[in-house]
């Protein structure tokens, strides 16, 4: 009798301790909505755009599982197919699913990426023959500026590298989204470099663009053109496909090592930088890896192969 | 006390079969258990192994294996549930744990762990049937031509370990019999005495082996060896093993292993899975004792006269012959 009473007391104490530690049955309480976007071909083909109510226990994988038909491999940690579109080799080029949370490539798997509410999750099925590592994209604007990335908020700094009017345009675009822009770049800040490429390229993170997509994840390059530069659009294989005019601006994002994302608002000329700053709008950046603007017309990068 | 897994000779087909046939049969079941994750197939393998053990008179070994297997399976399930937080259906949140981080219990991790545990139980049953129904000495004799020294070592170990255990029991009994007033014999002195006794015994065994010619070259030893006799049950077990393995391979090709724990649990119950599970389960009947066929008695023919053996037998013995013989 006393033994059974002791067991009951021990069980009650254990349950109380578990409850005090935040344990409980079920998936936990709600944390708000997250946005889930599923696309193909570098965002060119939309497949799904949902707003999903998430719980405390939700991960990127669970949100995807709850919204789409998926199959996984390697113990459920790797997405093999979404809505019937599976990893494959097409015309000798490898295609796979990649995901970004708040515009940043995740360093951990989707099943291990816990959500805190408000994230923008973007799954894209693409050719990765040029690179399987695109560290940051612009298609989730105004993320990561609004709420940070990888579960933490980060300060935002606009670094004006001779951008002139474009710097003010960039600052205003960020402030329209409710972002507090720092005047200097504190440690861990998400930086926005605004200016002509001849100035911006001196930044180590920006200079990665000249190393090609395998280094920067940006499907664009600047070629020498006389005394200046000319923006060149690359195709998914990393081949130069489109040579833009001198007025073409570029908005792209990259990261150096594991540092914070660095956005580039640049172009060959000051006019091109202004054109690029004019792209900082949700409608013009949505679901793009990077965008070039020339004569008021946007071109998604990478450029579709002819 | 005898271990429930110890070999007990019984007049049953599995025990009478040659070791190769019995190992092939039980090995085929184990192979299927490792090849497949489908719960219906794993249950079928477990059923077949348990049925085979029951028909071979090893019901006790099967029960012990199930108990032992469950004792192994439970920690497997618990560890899987705590370590793996994948899966869509979160049953409970257990908070932040040291090393593990946030622990979420999901139905999928539970099912995945249960399949791992089921495999452990099934393999335990098959090994229990092997252990209790296949004569280890015959297995070692069968292995001797392939790996003579290993077989000899295994034979000695399989003999000397139980002997050492019996020695330990006797030493403990002797210590107890000194009476309640005697100082308690610690484990260390007991182990020392046991080790010394084992070394003495090892020297004796080595001398005996030398005397019996184990020091001679392999060719000299093989001259005296006889082939193990085949059993009339061998064909049955070889056939069952071949059928099970062929069906398992065909089932794999036909997609019979339909089980995915993640992202949600899906168990394939297609025709190929059901057919494979049925065949594997039916293979458990292989050790069944068929009643001996009754033969009709042959009509008894009159015994023929013995043939003559040479000229002396041509004529019946005469009285003179008998008298001569009596002299």
XYZ file of C-alpha atoms in Angstrom:
633
model
C 0.000 0.000 0.000
C 2.770 2.401 1.011
C 4.754 1.428 -2.065
C 1.820 2.253 -4.369
C 1.361 5.567 -2.581
C 5.044 6.330 -3.063
C 4.790 5.512 -6.753
C 1.767 7.784 -7.094
C 3.584 10.638 -5.343
C 6.676 10.147 -7.511
C 4.541 10.128 -10.659
C 2.710 13.288 -9.578
C 6.016 15.023 -8.824
C 7.440 13.975 -12.191
C 4.382 15.267 -14.032
C 4.510 18.530 -12.090
C 8.207 18.929 -12.949
C 7.515 18.244 -16.618
C 4.652 20.736 -16.642
C 6.858 23.332 -14.939
C 9.544 22.756 -17.572
C 7.096 23.725 -20.291
C 6.187 20.203 -21.292
C 2.763 19.186 -22.419
C 0.711 17.061 -24.692
C 0.149 18.069 -28.295
C 2.094 20.374 -30.589
C 2.079 23.371 -28.255
C 0.433 26.750 -28.597
C 0.204 28.773 -31.792
C 2.966 31.186 -32.791
C 1.160 32.949 -35.638
C 1.302 32.643 -39.373
C 4.273 31.838 -41.556
C 4.376 32.357 -45.305
C 5.176 29.328 -47.420
C 6.121 29.726 -51.077
C 6.946 26.840 -53.388
C 8.346 27.573 -56.848
C 10.357 26.021 -59.629
C 13.156 27.257 -61.894
C 14.593 29.945 -59.626
C 11.152 31.249 -58.739
C 9.946 31.557 -62.325
C 7.186 28.932 -61.965
C 4.992 29.413 -58.884
C 3.563 26.204 -57.402
C 2.164 27.220 -54.063
C 1.831 30.330 -51.905
C 0.182 29.769 -48.522
C -0.104 31.448 -45.194
C 0.098 28.732 -42.549
C -0.763 28.964 -38.865
C 2.195 27.466 -37.016
C 2.608 25.928 -33.568
C 5.492 26.040 -31.122
C 6.728 22.647 -32.229
C 6.630 23.435 -35.935
C 9.683 23.264 -38.124
C 10.177 24.213 -41.762
C 9.628 20.562 -42.620
C 6.393 20.243 -40.619
C 4.941 23.348 -42.208
C 5.757 21.968 -45.642
C 4.346 18.538 -44.732
C 1.144 20.139 -43.540
C 0.649 22.073 -46.766
C 2.014 19.945 -49.586
C 2.398 16.328 -50.624
C 6.014 15.505 -50.014
C 8.327 12.530 -49.878
C 11.553 12.443 -47.922
C 14.780 10.482 -47.723
C 17.548 9.885 -45.203
C 15.292 9.408 -42.206
C 12.888 12.187 -43.079
C 15.494 14.940 -43.092
C 15.800 15.516 -46.827
C 12.965 16.543 -49.129
C 12.908 14.394 -52.214
C 9.736 15.649 -53.850
C 7.059 18.285 -53.367
C 3.676 17.869 -55.021
C 5.126 15.204 -57.292
C 8.163 17.216 -58.442
C 11.127 15.083 -57.451
C 14.882 15.491 -57.489
C 16.145 14.401 -60.886
C 18.629 14.836 -63.653
C 17.171 16.736 -66.570
C 19.183 16.917 -69.741
C 22.239 16.015 -67.712
C 21.665 18.828 -65.194
C 20.932 18.070 -61.544
C 17.680 19.439 -60.104
C 16.858 19.522 -56.413
C 14.792 21.289 -53.804
C 16.393 24.156 -51.871
C 14.838 26.266 -49.178
C 15.334 29.754 -47.788
C 13.967 31.180 -44.591
C 13.683 34.957 -44.620
C 15.814 35.078 -47.727
C 18.754 33.212 -46.230
C 19.885 29.696 -47.032
C 19.629 27.583 -43.910
C 22.766 26.035 -42.463
C 20.651 23.227 -40.955
C 18.080 20.843 -42.353
C 14.420 21.704 -42.738
C 13.447 19.165 -40.078
C 15.732 20.850 -37.556
C 14.770 24.459 -38.353
C 12.361 25.564 -35.633
C 10.028 28.444 -36.347
C 9.111 31.368 -34.121
C 6.307 32.831 -36.247
C 6.278 35.329 -39.084
C 8.942 33.615 -41.200
C 8.908 33.588 -44.978
C 9.780 30.108 -46.149
C 10.643 29.660 -49.796
C 11.179 26.240 -51.399
C 12.574 26.312 -54.915
C 13.287 23.477 -57.327
C 16.216 24.395 -59.493
C 19.175 23.398 -61.590
C 22.273 23.421 -59.440
C 24.854 22.645 -62.077
C 26.485 26.066 -61.512
C 26.291 25.948 -57.721
C 24.337 24.240 -54.976
C 25.089 27.093 -52.596
C 23.182 30.323 -53.006
C 23.629 31.848 -49.542
C 21.020 34.606 -49.801
C 18.256 35.725 -52.132
C 16.252 38.919 -52.533
C 12.864 37.292 -53.195
C 11.632 37.417 -49.597
C 11.908 41.207 -49.252
C 11.444 42.840 -46.727
C 12.987 39.823 -44.991
C 15.565 39.513 -43.568
C 15.540 43.218 -42.663
C 12.260 43.212 -40.759
C 12.695 40.377 -38.306
C 16.235 39.126 -38.816
C 17.186 35.615 -39.818
C 17.988 32.232 -38.233
C 15.790 33.062 -35.272
C 17.492 36.326 -34.266
C 16.913 39.968 -35.062
C 19.866 41.848 -36.521
C 20.566 45.556 -36.994
C 20.369 46.878 -40.544
C 22.896 49.306 -41.987
C 22.889 51.086 -45.333
C 26.458 51.723 -46.498
C 26.468 54.410 -49.082
C 29.418 53.862 -51.447
C 28.891 56.878 -53.655
C 25.286 55.985 -54.270
C 24.016 59.513 -53.779
C 20.266 59.672 -54.358
C 20.054 55.884 -54.505
C 21.157 55.707 -50.871
C 18.226 57.858 -49.810
C 15.870 55.773 -51.944
C 17.168 52.597 -50.313
C 16.825 54.016 -46.816
C 13.276 55.132 -47.519
C 12.333 51.744 -48.952
C 13.544 50.039 -45.792
C 11.824 52.508 -43.499
C 8.569 52.006 -45.413
C 8.724 48.383 -44.247
C 9.281 49.448 -40.635
C 13.015 48.770 -40.557
C 15.162 50.931 -38.274
C 18.243 51.735 -40.345
C 21.491 52.252 -38.467
C 23.810 55.021 -39.534
C 26.947 52.911 -38.992
C 27.338 49.153 -39.437
C 27.519 47.516 -36.011
C 28.783 43.949 -35.620
C 26.357 41.409 -36.982
C 24.444 43.959 -39.042
C 22.767 43.079 -42.284
C 24.439 45.495 -44.675
C 23.059 47.087 -47.797
C 25.837 48.347 -50.049
C 24.620 51.116 -52.342
C 26.823 52.569 -55.060
C 28.440 52.052 -58.441
C 30.135 48.724 -58.918
C 33.564 50.370 -59.214
C 33.191 51.408 -55.553
C 31.139 48.568 -54.185
C 33.490 45.873 -55.487
C 36.104 46.887 -52.925
C 33.963 45.267 -50.232
C 35.107 41.644 -49.733
C 31.547 40.316 -49.651
C 30.597 42.169 -52.836
C 33.820 41.147 -54.580
C 32.626 37.529 -54.443
C 30.292 38.381 -57.342
C 33.291 38.480 -59.651
C 34.072 34.884 -58.626
C 30.857 33.665 -60.214
C 27.781 31.972 -58.748
C 29.817 29.218 -57.104
C 31.447 31.846 -54.916
C 28.716 34.419 -54.369
C 25.495 32.637 -55.340
C 24.707 35.618 -57.585
C 23.962 34.818 -61.212
C 25.387 38.097 -62.501
C 28.776 39.549 -63.225
C 30.342 42.885 -64.116
C 32.637 42.877 -67.133
C 35.170 45.546 -67.891
C 33.828 47.854 -70.551
C 36.278 50.526 -71.562
C 37.030 52.469 -68.421
C 33.950 51.183 -66.572
C 31.861 48.081 -66.077
C 28.929 46.419 -67.772
C 26.370 44.206 -66.035
C 26.117 40.698 -67.450
C 23.312 38.253 -66.679
C 24.211 34.577 -66.251
C 22.061 31.566 -67.004
C 21.470 28.694 -64.542
C 24.686 27.029 -65.688
C 26.644 30.170 -64.860
C 27.256 31.069 -68.499
C 27.109 34.740 -69.543
C 23.906 35.097 -71.531
C 22.720 38.688 -71.461
C 24.852 41.803 -71.637
C 22.927 44.741 -70.198
C 23.381 48.374 -71.104
C 25.194 50.936 -68.967
C 21.941 51.965 -67.263
C 21.213 48.505 -65.885
C 21.053 48.189 -62.105
C 21.362 45.101 -59.936
C 19.806 44.064 -56.642
C 21.391 40.886 -55.298
C 22.228 39.294 -51.961
C 25.173 37.235 -50.815
C 27.028 36.203 -47.679
C 30.683 35.885 -46.904
C 31.388 32.701 -44.950
C 28.834 32.563 -42.131
C 28.571 36.319 -41.817
C 25.334 38.311 -42.093
C 23.733 38.736 -45.498
C 25.006 41.577 -47.635
C 22.664 43.143 -50.163
C 24.022 44.902 -53.208
C 22.179 47.821 -54.790
C 24.537 48.624 -57.581
C 25.144 49.191 -61.259
C 27.733 50.426 -63.682
C 26.693 54.077 -63.415
C 24.939 56.316 -60.852
C 21.806 56.140 -62.993
C 21.989 52.373 -62.889
C 22.294 52.443 -59.088
C 19.190 54.633 -58.907
C 17.372 52.138 -61.128
C 18.435 49.357 -58.797
C 17.219 51.244 -55.709
C 13.868 51.604 -57.411
C 13.540 47.817 -57.377
C 13.286 47.648 -53.578
C 9.621 46.814 -53.504
C 7.861 43.555 -52.564
C 6.092 43.225 -55.889
C 9.268 43.680 -57.947
C 11.524 41.415 -55.914
C 9.108 38.622 -54.978
C 10.401 35.109 -55.697
C 13.572 36.245 -57.428
C 17.121 35.223 -56.568
C 18.397 38.555 -57.891
C 16.954 41.195 -60.204
C 18.419 43.434 -62.885
C 16.625 46.569 -64.017
C 17.126 48.310 -67.316
C 14.904 51.013 -68.780
C 12.246 50.333 -66.173
C 12.088 46.640 -67.045
C 13.061 43.978 -64.512
C 14.952 40.852 -65.472
C 15.047 37.959 -63.037
C 18.443 36.396 -62.509
C 19.611 33.882 -63.489
C 18.505 34.639 -66.980
C 16.480 31.881 -68.582
C 18.577 29.938 -71.055
C 17.630 30.861 -74.658
C 19.973 -24.403 -13.993
C 19.913 -24.803 -17.759
C 19.672 -21.741 -19.944
C 16.416 -21.558 -21.936
C 18.533 -21.113 -25.048
C 20.711 -24.183 -24.444
C 20.606 -26.887 -27.087
C 18.387 -29.818 -26.175
C 18.430 -32.828 -28.484
C 14.919 -33.803 -29.515
C 13.641 -36.167 -32.179
C 12.348 -33.366 -34.382
C 13.144 -32.465 -37.990
C 14.951 -29.215 -37.172
C 17.259 -30.942 -34.715
C 17.755 -33.912 -37.039
C 18.597 -31.761 -40.048
C 22.237 -31.157 -40.854
C 23.585 -27.872 -39.454
C 23.923 -26.338 -42.902
C 20.238 -26.885 -43.666
C 19.060 -25.564 -40.303
C 21.329 -22.521 -40.520
C 20.194 -21.818 -44.085
C 16.544 -21.978 -43.031
C 16.857 -19.757 -39.965
C 19.392 -17.534 -41.702
C 16.901 -16.883 -44.515
C 14.373 -15.649 -41.962
C 16.965 -13.374 -40.350
C 17.987 -12.061 -43.772
C 14.392 -11.107 -44.539
C 14.157 -9.346 -41.162
C 17.161 -7.228 -42.072
C 16.097 -6.656 -45.674
C 12.595 -5.450 -44.877
C 11.160 -2.670 -42.715
C 7.549 -3.419 -43.567
C 5.741 -4.285 -40.313
C 3.562 -7.015 -41.924
C 6.681 -8.754 -43.259
C 8.518 -8.396 -39.947
C 5.525 -9.801 -38.084
C 5.449 -12.685 -40.567
C 9.146 -13.410 -39.964
C 8.574 -13.342 -36.213
C 5.564 -15.619 -36.550
C 7.517 -18.049 -38.748
C 10.471 -18.167 -36.353
C 8.197 -18.630 -33.344
C 6.190 -21.335 -35.099
C 9.368 -23.119 -36.154
C 10.618 -23.010 -32.574
C 7.304 -24.284 -31.258
C 7.233 -27.162 -33.744
C 10.813 -27.995 -32.843
C 9.890 -28.181 -29.166
C 11.640 -24.923 -28.267
C 8.586 -23.034 -27.036
C 10.380 -22.041 -23.845
C 13.272 -20.570 -25.810
C 10.842 -18.613 -27.970
C 9.061 -17.198 -24.915
C 12.365 -16.212 -23.331
C 13.496 -14.640 -26.599
C 10.299 -12.604 -26.816
C 10.801 -11.361 -23.252
C 14.455 -10.554 -23.883
C 13.650 -8.999 -27.251
C 10.997 -6.751 -25.722
C 13.476 -5.704 -23.050
C 15.838 -4.671 -25.854
C 13.099 -3.155 -28.015
C 11.756 -0.846 -25.331
C 14.993 1.165 -24.930
C 15.298 1.316 -28.731
C 11.843 2.884 -28.966
C 12.517 5.296 -26.102
C 15.870 6.427 -27.508
C 14.404 6.885 -30.992
C 11.525 8.931 -29.633
C 13.858 11.173 -27.628
C 16.530 11.623 -30.271
C 14.449 11.897 -33.448
C 11.946 14.742 -33.517
C 10.984 14.379 -37.165
C 7.493 13.634 -38.259
C 4.368 15.681 -38.618
C 2.324 14.475 -35.646
C 3.667 15.962 -32.427
C 2.224 13.993 -29.516
C 3.963 15.805 -26.693
C 6.588 18.429 -26.015
C 9.072 17.438 -23.330
C 10.919 20.718 -23.025
C 14.637 21.417 -23.334
C 16.925 18.535 -22.369
C 20.681 18.639 -21.868
C 22.483 17.512 -25.063
C 19.211 16.737 -26.825
C 17.781 20.246 -26.915
C 14.047 20.603 -27.405
C 12.473 17.142 -27.320
C 9.257 16.656 -29.257
C 7.635 13.230 -29.194
C 6.185 12.451 -32.603
C 3.990 9.563 -33.644
C 6.297 8.949 -36.583
C 9.412 8.580 -34.414
C 7.426 6.256 -32.169
C 6.407 4.089 -35.139
C 9.930 4.099 -36.545
C 11.371 3.046 -33.189
C 8.723 0.351 -32.881
C 9.795 -1.102 -36.226
C 13.433 -1.152 -35.081
C 12.312 -2.848 -31.875
C 10.185 -5.348 -33.758
C 13.187 -6.282 -35.860
C 15.215 -6.846 -32.693
C 12.501 -9.131 -31.257
C 12.211 -11.094 -34.500
C 15.965 -11.622 -34.782
C 16.113 -12.649 -31.117
C 13.449 -15.307 -31.722
C 15.293 -16.706 -34.741
C 18.565 -16.885 -32.818
C 16.838 -18.487 -29.851
C 15.445 -21.209 -32.110
C 18.887 -21.707 -33.610
C 20.537 -21.855 -30.227
C 18.110 -24.350 -28.766
C 17.579 -26.556 -31.828
C 20.886 -26.736 -33.672
C 23.604 -28.885 -32.129
C 26.625 -26.577 -31.671
C 29.024 -29.511 -31.908
C 27.699 -30.448 -35.327
C 27.953 -26.826 -36.435
C 31.568 -26.737 -35.322
C 32.291 -30.042 -37.044
C 30.779 -28.637 -40.195
C 32.938 -25.535 -39.892
C 36.119 -27.445 -39.125
C 37.224 -27.926 -42.754
C 36.751 -24.209 -43.385
C 38.403 -22.815 -40.273
C 39.904 -25.577 -38.177
C 41.621 -23.463 -35.565
C 38.593 -21.199 -35.115
C 36.332 -24.205 -34.800
C 38.628 -25.745 -32.179
C 38.787 -22.469 -30.264
C 35.025 -22.063 -30.396
C 34.572 -25.646 -29.237
C 36.888 -25.127 -26.291
C 35.214 -21.862 -25.340
C 31.742 -23.328 -25.613
C 32.867 -26.143 -23.318
C 35.065 -24.283 -20.865
C 32.816 -21.302 -20.160
C 29.989 -23.438 -18.722
C 32.594 -25.459 -16.828
C 34.001 -22.248 -15.338
C 30.467 -21.141 -14.422
C 29.874 -24.487 -12.705
C 33.200 -24.121 -10.879
C 32.143 -20.707 -9.644
C 28.867 -22.143 -8.353
C 30.697 -24.915 -6.540
C 33.144 -22.476 -4.976
C 30.294 -20.283 -3.778
C 28.511 -23.302 -2.303
C 31.691 -24.362 -0.547
C 32.105 -20.873 0.904
C 28.538 -20.894 2.191
C 28.948 -24.325 3.737
C 31.638 -23.015 6.074
C 28.811 -21.841 8.255
C 27.265 -18.542 9.290
C 30.219 -17.597 11.517
C 32.760 -17.773 8.709
C 33.977 -14.596 7.084
C 32.254 -13.889 3.795
C 34.271 -14.838 0.731
C 34.670 -11.764 -1.443
C 34.366 -11.702 -5.204
C 38.040 -10.988 -5.764
C 39.341 -14.102 -3.946
C 36.668 -16.140 -5.691
C 37.725 -14.779 -9.083
C 41.406 -15.458 -8.302
C 40.680 -19.058 -7.366
C 38.514 -19.457 -10.425
C 41.248 -18.071 -12.668
C 43.849 -20.372 -11.143
C 41.553 -23.358 -11.629
C 40.850 -22.331 -15.218
C 44.553 -22.099 -15.991
C 45.134 -25.575 -14.507
C 42.290 -26.899 -16.578
C 43.615 -25.187 -19.707
C 46.993 -26.909 -19.237
C 45.212 -30.263 -18.858
C 43.166 -29.625 -21.988
C 46.275 -28.648 -23.948
C 48.026 -31.847 -22.895
C 44.987 -33.897 -23.851
C 44.755 -32.212 -27.237
C 48.410 -32.926 -27.878
C 47.983 -36.565 -26.929
C 45.026 -36.877 -29.267
C 46.950 -35.564 -32.232
C 45.693 -32.017 -32.496
C 49.286 -30.856 -32.822
C 49.693 -32.686 -36.118
C 49.343 -30.959 -39.444
C 45.939 -30.436 -40.973
C 46.413 -33.098 -43.646
C 47.116 -35.751 -41.011
C 43.997 -34.778 -39.089
C 41.760 -34.700 -42.135
C 42.608 -38.264 -43.068
C 40.644 -39.477 -40.102
C 37.657 -37.211 -40.673
C 34.362 -38.465 -41.951
C 31.790 -36.395 -43.786
C 28.807 -35.415 -41.717
C 25.840 -37.582 -42.614
C 23.014 -35.880 -44.469
C 19.544 -35.907 -43.011
C 16.384 -36.751 -44.866
C 15.026 -33.387 -43.648
C 17.789 -31.353 -45.270
C 16.039 -30.935 -48.596
C 12.957 -29.539 -46.875
C 14.880 -26.828 -45.039
C 17.025 -25.950 -48.035
C 13.871 -25.621 -50.110
C 12.177 -23.410 -47.487
C 15.262 -21.176 -47.285
C 15.474 -20.852 -51.058
C 11.781 -20.051 -51.346
C 11.894 -17.419 -48.616
C 14.980 -15.727 -50.057
C 13.673 -15.843 -53.633
C 10.341 -14.394 -52.515
C 12.133 -11.688 -50.520
C 14.202 -10.646 -53.538
C 11.175 -10.755 -55.824
C 9.201 -8.765 -53.257
C 11.907 -6.106 -53.149
C 11.779 -5.807 -56.915
C 7.975 -5.627 -56.795
C 8.041 -2.931 -54.117
C 6.737 -5.066 -51.271
C 8.737 -3.169 -48.624
C 6.252 -0.340 -48.350
C 7.057 1.413 -45.107
C 7.889 5.055 -44.525
C 7.926 6.568 -41.080
C 8.473 10.136 -42.259
C 6.967 12.578 -42.912
C 3.867 10.553 -41.971
C 3.631 6.838 -41.318
C 2.681 4.874 -44.405
C 2.523 1.091 -44.433
C 2.183 -0.611 -47.792
C -0.401 -3.373 -47.808
C -0.290 -4.190 -51.486
C -0.690 -7.655 -52.957
C 3.073 -8.229 -53.120
C 3.497 -7.367 -49.423
C 0.619 -9.601 -48.363
C 1.838 -12.468 -50.555
C 5.378 -12.226 -49.218
C 4.171 -12.041 -45.614
C 1.942 -15.090 -46.150
C 4.746 -17.113 -47.709
C 7.228 -16.160 -44.993
C 4.693 -16.994 -42.281
C 3.957 -20.362 -43.934
C 7.677 -21.162 -43.967
C 7.381 -21.545 -40.211
C 5.744 -24.906 -40.880
C 8.974 -26.346 -42.265
C 9.921 -28.097 -39.024
C 6.508 -29.821 -38.874
C 6.710 -33.563 -38.129
C 4.801 -35.362 -40.814
C 3.264 -38.673 -39.725
C 5.203 -41.597 -41.178
C 3.542 -43.057 -44.257
C 1.896 -46.423 -43.576
C 3.119 -49.057 -46.016
C 1.063 -52.050 -47.023
C 2.631 -55.267 -45.762
C 4.162 -57.288 -48.576
C 2.915 -60.873 -49.045
C 5.337 -63.326 -47.411
C 6.855 -65.700 -49.957
C 8.103 -69.195 -48.900
C 11.761 -69.077 -48.083
C 13.851 -70.560 -50.868
C 16.238 -73.384 -50.104
C 19.793 -72.260 -49.431
C 21.990 -72.659 -52.506
C 24.487 -75.517 -52.481
C 27.947 -74.556 -51.246
C 30.493 -76.659 -53.109
C 30.809 -80.435 -53.647
C 30.831 -81.323 -49.931
C 27.324 -79.983 -49.616
C 26.028 -81.831 -52.637
C 24.958 -84.908 -50.656
C 23.553 -85.197 -47.147
C 26.131 -86.266 -44.599
C 26.443 -90.013 -44.175
C 26.570 -91.823 -40.849
C 30.283 -92.380 -41.357
C 30.794 -88.660 -41.807
C 28.951 -87.934 -38.585
C 30.931 -90.509 -36.701
C 34.174 -89.127 -38.110
C 33.133 -85.654 -37.033
C 32.223 -86.825 -33.582
C 35.654 -88.252 -33.202
